[in-house]
CSV table of N, CA and C in Angstrom, one decimal:
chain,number,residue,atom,x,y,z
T,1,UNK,N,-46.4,-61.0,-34.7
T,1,UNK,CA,-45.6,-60.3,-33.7
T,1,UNK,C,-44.2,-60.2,-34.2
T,2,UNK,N,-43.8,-59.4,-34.3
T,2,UNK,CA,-42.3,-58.7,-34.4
T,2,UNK,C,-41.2,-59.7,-33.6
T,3,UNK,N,-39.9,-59.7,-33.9
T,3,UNK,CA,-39.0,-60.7,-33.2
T,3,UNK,C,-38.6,-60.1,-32.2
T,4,UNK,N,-38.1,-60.7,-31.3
T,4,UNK,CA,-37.5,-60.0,-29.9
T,4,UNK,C,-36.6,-60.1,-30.4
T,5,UNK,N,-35.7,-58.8,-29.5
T,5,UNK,CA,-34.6,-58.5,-29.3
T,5,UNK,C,-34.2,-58.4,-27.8
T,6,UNK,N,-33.0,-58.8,-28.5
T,6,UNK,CA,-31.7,-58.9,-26.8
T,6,UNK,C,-30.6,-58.0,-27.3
T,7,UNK,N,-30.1,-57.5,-26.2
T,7,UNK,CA,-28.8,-56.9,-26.3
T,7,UNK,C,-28.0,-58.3,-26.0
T,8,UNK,N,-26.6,-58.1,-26.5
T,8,UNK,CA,-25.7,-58.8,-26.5
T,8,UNK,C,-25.1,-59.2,-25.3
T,9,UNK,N,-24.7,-58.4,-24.1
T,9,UNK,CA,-24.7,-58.7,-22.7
T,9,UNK,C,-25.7,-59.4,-22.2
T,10,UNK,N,-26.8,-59.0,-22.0
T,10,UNK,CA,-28.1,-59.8,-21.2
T,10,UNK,C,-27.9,-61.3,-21.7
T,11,UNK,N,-28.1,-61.2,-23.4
T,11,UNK,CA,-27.8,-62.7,-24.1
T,11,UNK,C,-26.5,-63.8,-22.9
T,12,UNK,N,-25.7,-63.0,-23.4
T,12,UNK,CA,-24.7,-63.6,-22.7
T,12,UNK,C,-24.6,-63.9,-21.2
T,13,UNK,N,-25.2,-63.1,-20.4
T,13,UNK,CA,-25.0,-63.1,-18.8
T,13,UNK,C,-26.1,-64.1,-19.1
T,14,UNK,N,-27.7,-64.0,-18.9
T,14,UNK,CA,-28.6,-64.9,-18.7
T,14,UNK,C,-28.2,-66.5,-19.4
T,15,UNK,N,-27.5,-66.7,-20.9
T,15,UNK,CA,-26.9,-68.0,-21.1
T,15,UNK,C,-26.1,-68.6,-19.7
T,16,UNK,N,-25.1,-68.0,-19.4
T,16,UNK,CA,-24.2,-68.1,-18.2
T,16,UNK,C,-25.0,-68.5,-17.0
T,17,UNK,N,-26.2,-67.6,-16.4
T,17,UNK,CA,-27.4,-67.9,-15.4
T,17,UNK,C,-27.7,-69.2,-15.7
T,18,UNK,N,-28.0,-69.5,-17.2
T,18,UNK,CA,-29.2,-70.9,-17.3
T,18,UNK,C,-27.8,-71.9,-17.0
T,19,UNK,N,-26.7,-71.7,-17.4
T,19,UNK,CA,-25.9,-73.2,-17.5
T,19,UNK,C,-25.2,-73.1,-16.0
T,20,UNK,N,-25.3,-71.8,-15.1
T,20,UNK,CA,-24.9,-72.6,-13.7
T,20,UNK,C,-25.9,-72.9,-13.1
T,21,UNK,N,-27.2,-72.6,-13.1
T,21,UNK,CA,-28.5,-73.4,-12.6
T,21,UNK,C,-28.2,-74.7,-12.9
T,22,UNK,N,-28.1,-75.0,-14.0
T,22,UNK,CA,-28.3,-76.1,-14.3
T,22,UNK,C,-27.5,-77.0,-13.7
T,23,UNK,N,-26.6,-76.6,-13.5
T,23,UNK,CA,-25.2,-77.3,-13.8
T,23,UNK,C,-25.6,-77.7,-11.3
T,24,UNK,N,-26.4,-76.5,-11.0
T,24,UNK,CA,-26.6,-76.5,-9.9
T,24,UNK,C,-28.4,-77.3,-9.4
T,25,UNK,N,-28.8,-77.2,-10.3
T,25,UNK,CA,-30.1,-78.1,-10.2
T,25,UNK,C,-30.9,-76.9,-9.7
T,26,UNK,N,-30.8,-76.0,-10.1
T,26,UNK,CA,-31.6,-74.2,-9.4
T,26,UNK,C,-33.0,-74.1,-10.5
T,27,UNK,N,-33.1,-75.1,-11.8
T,27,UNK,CA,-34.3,-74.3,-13.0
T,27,UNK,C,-34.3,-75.8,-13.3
T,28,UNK,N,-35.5,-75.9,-13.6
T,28,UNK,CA,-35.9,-77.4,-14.4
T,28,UNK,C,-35.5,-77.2,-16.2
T,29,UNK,N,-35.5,-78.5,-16.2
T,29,UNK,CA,-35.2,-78.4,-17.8
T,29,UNK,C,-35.8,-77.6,-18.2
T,30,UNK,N,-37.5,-77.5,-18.3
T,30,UNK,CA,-38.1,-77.5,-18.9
T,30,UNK,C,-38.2,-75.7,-19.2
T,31,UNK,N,-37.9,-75.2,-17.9
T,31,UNK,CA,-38.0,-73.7,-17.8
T,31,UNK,C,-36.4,-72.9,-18.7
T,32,UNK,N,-35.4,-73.8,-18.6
T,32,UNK,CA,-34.3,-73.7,-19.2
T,32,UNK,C,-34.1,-73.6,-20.9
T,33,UNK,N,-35.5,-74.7,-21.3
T,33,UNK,CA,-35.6,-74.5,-22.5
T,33,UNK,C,-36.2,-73.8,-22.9
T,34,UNK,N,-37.3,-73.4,-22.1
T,34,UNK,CA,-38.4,-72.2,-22.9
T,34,UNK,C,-37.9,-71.2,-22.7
T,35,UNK,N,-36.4,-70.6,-21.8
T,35,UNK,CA,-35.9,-69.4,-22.3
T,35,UNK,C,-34.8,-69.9,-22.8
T,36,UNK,N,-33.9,-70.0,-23.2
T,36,UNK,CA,-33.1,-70.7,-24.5
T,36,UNK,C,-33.8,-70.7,-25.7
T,37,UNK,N,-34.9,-71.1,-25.8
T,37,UNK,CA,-35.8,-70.9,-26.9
T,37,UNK,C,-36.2,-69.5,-27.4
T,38,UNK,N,-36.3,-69.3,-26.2
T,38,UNK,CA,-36.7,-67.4,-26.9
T,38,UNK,C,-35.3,-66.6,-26.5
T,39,UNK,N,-34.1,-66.9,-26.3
T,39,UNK,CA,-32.8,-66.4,-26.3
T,39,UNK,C,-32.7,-66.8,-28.2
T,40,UNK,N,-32.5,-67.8,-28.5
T,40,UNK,CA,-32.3,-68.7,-29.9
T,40,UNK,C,-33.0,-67.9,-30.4
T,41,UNK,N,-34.1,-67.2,-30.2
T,41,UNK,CA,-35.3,-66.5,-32.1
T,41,UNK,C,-34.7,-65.5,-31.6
T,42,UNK,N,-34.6,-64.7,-30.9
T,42,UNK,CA,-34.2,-63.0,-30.7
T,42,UNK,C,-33.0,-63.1,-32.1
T,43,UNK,N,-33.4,-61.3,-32.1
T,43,UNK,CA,-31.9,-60.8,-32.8
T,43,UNK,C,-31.1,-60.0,-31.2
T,44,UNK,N,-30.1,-60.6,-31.9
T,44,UNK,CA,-28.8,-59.9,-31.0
T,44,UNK,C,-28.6,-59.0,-31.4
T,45,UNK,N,-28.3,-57.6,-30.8
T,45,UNK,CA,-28.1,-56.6,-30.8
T,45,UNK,C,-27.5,-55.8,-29.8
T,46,UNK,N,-25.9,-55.2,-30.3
T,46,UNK,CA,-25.5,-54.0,-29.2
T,46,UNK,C,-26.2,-53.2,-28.2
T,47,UNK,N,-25.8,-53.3,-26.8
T,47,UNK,CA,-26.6,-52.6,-25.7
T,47,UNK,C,-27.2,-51.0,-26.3
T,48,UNK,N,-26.3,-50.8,-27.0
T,48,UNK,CA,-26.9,-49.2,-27.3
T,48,UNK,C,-27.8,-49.0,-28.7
T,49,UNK,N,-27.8,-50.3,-29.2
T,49,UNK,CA,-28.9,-50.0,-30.7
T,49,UNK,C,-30.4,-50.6,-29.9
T,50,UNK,N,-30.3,-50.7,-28.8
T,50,UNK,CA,-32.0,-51.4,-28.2
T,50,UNK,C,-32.7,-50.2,-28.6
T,51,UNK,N,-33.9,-50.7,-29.0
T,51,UNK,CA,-35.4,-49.0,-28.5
T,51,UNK,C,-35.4,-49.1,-27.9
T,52,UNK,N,-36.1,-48.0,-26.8
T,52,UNK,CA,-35.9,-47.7,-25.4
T,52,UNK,C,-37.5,-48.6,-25.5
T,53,UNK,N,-38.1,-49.4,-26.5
T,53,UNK,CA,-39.3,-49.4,-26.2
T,53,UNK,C,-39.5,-50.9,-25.8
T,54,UNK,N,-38.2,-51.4,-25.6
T,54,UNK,CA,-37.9,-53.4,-25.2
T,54,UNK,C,-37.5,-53.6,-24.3
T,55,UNK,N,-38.4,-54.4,-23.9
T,55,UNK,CA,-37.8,-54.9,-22.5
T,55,UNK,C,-36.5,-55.9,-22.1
T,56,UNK,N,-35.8,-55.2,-21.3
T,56,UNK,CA,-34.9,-55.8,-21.3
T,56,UNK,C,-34.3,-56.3,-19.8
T,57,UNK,N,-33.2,-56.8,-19.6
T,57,UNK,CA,-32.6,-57.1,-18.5
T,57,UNK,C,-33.1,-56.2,-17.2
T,58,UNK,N,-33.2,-55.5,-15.7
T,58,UNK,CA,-33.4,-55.1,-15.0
T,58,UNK,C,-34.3,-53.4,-15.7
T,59,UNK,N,-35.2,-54.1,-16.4
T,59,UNK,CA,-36.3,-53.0,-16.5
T,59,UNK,C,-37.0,-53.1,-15.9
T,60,UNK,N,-37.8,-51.7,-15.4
T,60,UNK,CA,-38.9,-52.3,-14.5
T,60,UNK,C,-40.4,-51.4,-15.8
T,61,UNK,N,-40.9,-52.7,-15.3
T,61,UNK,CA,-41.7,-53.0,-16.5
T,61,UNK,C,-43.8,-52.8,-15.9
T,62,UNK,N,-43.9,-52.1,-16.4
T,62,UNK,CA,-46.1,-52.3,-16.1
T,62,UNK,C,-46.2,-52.9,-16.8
T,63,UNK,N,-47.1,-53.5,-16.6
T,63,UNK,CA,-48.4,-54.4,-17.5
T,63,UNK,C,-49.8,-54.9,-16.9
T,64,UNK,N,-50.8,-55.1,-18.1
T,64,UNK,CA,-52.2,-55.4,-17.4
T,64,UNK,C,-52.5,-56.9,-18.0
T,65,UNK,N,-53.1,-57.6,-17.1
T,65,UNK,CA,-53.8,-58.7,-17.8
T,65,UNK,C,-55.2,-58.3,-18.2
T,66,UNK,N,-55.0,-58.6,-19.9
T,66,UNK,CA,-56.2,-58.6,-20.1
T,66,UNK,C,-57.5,-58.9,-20.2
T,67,UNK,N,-57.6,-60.0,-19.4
T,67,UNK,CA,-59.3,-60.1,-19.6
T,67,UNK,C,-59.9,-59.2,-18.2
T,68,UNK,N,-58.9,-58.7,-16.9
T,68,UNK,CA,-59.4,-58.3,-16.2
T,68,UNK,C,-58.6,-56.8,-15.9
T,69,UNK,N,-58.1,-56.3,-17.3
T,69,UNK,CA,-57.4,-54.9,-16.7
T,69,UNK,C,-56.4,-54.7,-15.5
T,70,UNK,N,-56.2,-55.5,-15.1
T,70,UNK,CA,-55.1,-55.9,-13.7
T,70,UNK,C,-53.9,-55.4,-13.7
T,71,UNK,N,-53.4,-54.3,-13.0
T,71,UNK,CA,-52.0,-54.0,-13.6
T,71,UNK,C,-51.0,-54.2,-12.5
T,72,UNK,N,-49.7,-54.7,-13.4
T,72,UNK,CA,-48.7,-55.1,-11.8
T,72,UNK,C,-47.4,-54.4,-12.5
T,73,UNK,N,-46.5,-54.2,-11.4
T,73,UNK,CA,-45.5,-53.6,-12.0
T,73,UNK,C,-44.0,-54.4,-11.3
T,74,UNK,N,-42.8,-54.2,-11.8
T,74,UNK,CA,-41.8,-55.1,-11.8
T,74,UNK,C,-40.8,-55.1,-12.7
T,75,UNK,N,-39.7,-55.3,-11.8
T,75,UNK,CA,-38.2,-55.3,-12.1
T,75,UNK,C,-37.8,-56.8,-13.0
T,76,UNK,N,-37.4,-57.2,-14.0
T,76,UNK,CA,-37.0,-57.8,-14.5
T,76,UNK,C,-35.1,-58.3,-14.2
T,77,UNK,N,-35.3,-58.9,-13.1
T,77,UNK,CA,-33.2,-59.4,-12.8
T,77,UNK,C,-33.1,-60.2,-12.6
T,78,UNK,N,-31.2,-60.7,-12.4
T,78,UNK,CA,-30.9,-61.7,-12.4
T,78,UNK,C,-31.1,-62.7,-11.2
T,79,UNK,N,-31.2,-63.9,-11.2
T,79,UNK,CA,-31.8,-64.9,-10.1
T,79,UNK,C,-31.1,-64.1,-8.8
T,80,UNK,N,-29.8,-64.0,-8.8
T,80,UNK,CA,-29.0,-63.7,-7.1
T,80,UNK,C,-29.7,-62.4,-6.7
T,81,UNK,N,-30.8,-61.7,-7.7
T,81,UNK,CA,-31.1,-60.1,-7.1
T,81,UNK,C,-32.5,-60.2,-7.2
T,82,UNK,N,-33.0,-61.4,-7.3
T,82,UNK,CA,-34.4,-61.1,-7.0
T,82,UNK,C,-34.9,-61.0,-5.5
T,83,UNK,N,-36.2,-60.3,-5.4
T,83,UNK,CA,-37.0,-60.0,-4.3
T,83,UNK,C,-38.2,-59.5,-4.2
T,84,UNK,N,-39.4,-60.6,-4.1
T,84,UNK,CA,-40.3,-60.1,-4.4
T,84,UNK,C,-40.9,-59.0,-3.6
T,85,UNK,N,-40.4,-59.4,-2.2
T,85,UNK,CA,-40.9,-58.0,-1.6
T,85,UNK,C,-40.9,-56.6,-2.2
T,86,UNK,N,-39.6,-56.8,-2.8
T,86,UNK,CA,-39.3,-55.4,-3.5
T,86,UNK,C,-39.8,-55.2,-5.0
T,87,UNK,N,-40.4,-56.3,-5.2
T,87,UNK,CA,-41.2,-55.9,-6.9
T,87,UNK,C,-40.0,-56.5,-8.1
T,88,UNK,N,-38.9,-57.3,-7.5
T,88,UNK,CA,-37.7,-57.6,-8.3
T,88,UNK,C,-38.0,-58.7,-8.7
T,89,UNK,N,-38.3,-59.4,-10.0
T,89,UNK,CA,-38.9,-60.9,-10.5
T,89,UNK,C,-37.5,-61.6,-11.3
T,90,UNK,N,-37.1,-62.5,-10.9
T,90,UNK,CA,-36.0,-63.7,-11.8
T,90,UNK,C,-36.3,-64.1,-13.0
T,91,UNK,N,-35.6,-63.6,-13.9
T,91,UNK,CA,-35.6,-63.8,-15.4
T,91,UNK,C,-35.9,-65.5,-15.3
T,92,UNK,N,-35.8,-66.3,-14.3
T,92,UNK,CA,-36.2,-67.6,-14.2
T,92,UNK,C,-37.9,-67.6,-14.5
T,93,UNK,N,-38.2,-66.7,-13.5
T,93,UNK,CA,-39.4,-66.6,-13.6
T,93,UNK,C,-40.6,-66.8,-15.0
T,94,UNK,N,-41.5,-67.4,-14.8
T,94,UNK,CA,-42.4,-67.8,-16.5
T,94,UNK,C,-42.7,-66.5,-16.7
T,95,UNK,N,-42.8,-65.6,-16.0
T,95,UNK,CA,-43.5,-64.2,-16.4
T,95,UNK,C,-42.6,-62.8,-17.0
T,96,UNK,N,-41.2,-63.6,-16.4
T,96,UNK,CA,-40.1,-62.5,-17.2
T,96,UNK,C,-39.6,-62.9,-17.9
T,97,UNK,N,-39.9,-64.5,-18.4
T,97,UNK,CA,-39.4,-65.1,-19.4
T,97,UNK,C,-40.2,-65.0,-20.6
T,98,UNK,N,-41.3,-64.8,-20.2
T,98,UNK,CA,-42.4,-64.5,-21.3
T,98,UNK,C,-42.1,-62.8,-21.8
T,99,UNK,N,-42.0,-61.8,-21.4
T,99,UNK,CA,-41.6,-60.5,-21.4
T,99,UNK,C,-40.3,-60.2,-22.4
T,100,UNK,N,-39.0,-60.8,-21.8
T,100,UNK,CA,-38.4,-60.8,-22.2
T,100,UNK,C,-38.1,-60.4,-23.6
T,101,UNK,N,-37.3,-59.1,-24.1
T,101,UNK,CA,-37.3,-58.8,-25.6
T,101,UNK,C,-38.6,-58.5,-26.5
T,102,UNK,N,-39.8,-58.3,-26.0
T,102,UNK,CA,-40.7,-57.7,-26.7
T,102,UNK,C,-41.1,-56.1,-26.1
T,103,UNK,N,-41.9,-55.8,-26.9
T,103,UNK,CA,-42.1,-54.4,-26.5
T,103,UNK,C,-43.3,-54.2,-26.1
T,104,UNK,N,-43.4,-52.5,-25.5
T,104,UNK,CA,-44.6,-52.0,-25.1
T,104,UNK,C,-45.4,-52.5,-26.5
T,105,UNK,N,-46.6,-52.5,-25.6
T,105,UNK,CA,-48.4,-52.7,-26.2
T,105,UNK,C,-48.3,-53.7,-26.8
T,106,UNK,N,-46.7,-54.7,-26.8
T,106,UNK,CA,-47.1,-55.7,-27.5
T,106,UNK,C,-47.7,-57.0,-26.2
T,107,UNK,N,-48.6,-57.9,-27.0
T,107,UNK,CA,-49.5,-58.9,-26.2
T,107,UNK,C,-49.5,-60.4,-25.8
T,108,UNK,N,-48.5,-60.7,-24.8
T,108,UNK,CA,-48.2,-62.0,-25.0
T,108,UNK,C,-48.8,-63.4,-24.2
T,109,UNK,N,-49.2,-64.3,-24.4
T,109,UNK,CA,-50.0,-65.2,-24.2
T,109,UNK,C,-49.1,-66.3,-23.0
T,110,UNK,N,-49.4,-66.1,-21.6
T,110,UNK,CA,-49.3,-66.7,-20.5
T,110,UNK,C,-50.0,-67.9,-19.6
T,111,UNK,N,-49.5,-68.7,-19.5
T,111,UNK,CA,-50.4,-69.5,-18.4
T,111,UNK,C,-50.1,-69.6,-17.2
T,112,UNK,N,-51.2,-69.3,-16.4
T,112,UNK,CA,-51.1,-69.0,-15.2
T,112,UNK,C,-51.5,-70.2,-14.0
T,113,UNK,N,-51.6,-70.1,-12.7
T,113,UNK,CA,-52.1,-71.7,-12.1
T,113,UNK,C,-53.8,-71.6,-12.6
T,114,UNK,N,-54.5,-70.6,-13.1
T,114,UNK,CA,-55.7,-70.2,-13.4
T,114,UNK,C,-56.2,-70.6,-15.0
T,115,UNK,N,-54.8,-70.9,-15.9
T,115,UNK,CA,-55.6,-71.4,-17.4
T,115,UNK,C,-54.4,-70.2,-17.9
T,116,UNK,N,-54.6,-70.4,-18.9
T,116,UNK,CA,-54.3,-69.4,-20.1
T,116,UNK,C,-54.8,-67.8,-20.2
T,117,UNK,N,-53.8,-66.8,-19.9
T,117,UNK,CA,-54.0,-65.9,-19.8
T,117,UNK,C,-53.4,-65.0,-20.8
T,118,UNK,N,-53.8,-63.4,-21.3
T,118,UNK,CA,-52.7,-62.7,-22.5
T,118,UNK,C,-52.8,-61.1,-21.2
T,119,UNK,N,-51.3,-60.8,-21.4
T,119,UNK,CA,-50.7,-60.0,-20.6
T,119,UNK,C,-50.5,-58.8,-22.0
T,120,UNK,N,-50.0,-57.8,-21.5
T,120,UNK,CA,-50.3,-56.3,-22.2
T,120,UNK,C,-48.8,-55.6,-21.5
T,121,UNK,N,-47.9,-55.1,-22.4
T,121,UNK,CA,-47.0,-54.6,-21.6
T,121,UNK,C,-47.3,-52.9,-22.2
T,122,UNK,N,-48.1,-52.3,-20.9
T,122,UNK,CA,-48.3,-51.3,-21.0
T,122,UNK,C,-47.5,-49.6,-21.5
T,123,UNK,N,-46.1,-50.1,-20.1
T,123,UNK,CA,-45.2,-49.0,-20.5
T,123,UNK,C,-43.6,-49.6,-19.6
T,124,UNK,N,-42.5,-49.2,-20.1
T,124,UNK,CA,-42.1,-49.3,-19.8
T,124,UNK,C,-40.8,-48.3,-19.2
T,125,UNK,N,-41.3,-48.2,-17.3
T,125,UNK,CA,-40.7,-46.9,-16.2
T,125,UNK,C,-39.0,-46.8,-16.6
T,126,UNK,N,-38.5,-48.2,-16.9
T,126,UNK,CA,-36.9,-47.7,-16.7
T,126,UNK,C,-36.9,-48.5,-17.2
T,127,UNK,N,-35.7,-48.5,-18.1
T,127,UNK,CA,-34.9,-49.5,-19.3
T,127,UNK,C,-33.8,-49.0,-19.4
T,128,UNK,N,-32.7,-49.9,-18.7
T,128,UNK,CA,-31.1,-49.3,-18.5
T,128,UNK,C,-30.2,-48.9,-19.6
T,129,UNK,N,-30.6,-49.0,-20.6
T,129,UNK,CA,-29.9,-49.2,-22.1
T,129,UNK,C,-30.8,-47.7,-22.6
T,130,UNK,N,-31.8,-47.5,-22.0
T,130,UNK,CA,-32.8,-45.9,-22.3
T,130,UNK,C,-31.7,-45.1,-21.6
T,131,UNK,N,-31.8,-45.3,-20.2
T,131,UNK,CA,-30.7,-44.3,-19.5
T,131,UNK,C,-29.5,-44.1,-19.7
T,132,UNK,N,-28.8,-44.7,-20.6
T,132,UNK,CA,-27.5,-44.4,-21.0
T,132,UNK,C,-26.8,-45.7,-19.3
T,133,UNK,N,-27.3,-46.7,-19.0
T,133,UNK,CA,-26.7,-47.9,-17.9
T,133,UNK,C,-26.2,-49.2,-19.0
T,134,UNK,N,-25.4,-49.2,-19.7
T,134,UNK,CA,-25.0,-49.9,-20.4
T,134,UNK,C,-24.6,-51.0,-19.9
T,135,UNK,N,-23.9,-51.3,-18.6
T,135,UNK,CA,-23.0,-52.4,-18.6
T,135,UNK,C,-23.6,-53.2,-17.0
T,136,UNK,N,-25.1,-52.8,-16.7
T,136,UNK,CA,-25.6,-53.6,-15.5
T,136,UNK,C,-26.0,-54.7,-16.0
């Protein structure tokens, strides 16, 4: 699999997210490391060199689980703007933390309260760095 990429803002705002959680007891360690860890392998890259084909900060993103074709769809934002009512998931979240910086069709391996699952990022509807939204 190809390296993720981040734009340079997201990098920076979500670093800032994880260390006032923390600093507020809002994310467990352990969730703090596994995206730190995948902040740390990305390439950094200017908001306007992204492909429109990576997921990034408030994209709203499809995807299917694999073994049962399942498709859900969802906003990728920051902790104070989530809502799931409205389809809005927290980069805290295991599932947009797994997403994060990879691209369409690529297949990444999740566990769910069900066991070990691989998700499919089908397409992605809006990517703000596509639209010319550089600085959300």
């Amino acid at each position: 699999m190809s390296k993720l990429i981040i734009n340079r803002l997201d990098y920076a705002r979500i670093k800032k997210c994880i260390n006032d959680a923390k600093q507020f007891k809002s994310i467990s360690s352990e969730e703090s490391d596994k995206l730190m860890n995948e902040l740390d392998s990305a390439k950094i890259v200017e908001p306007e060199a992204i492909p429109s084909n990576v997921v990034t900060m408030n994209s709203i993103v499809k995807l299917s689980f694999v073994n049962n074709n399942k498709q859900v769809q969802f906003q990728i934002v920051y902790p104070d703007q989530a809502n799931v009512k409205e389809n809005r998931i927290s980069i805290f979240s295991p599932i947009a933390t797994a997403l994060i910086g990879y691209k369409v069709t690529d297949e990444i391996e999740w566990i769910v309260p069900a066991g070990l699952t691989k998700i499919r990022i089908d397409e992605i509807i809006y990517q703000p760095e596509a639209a010319g939204d550089y600085n959300l």
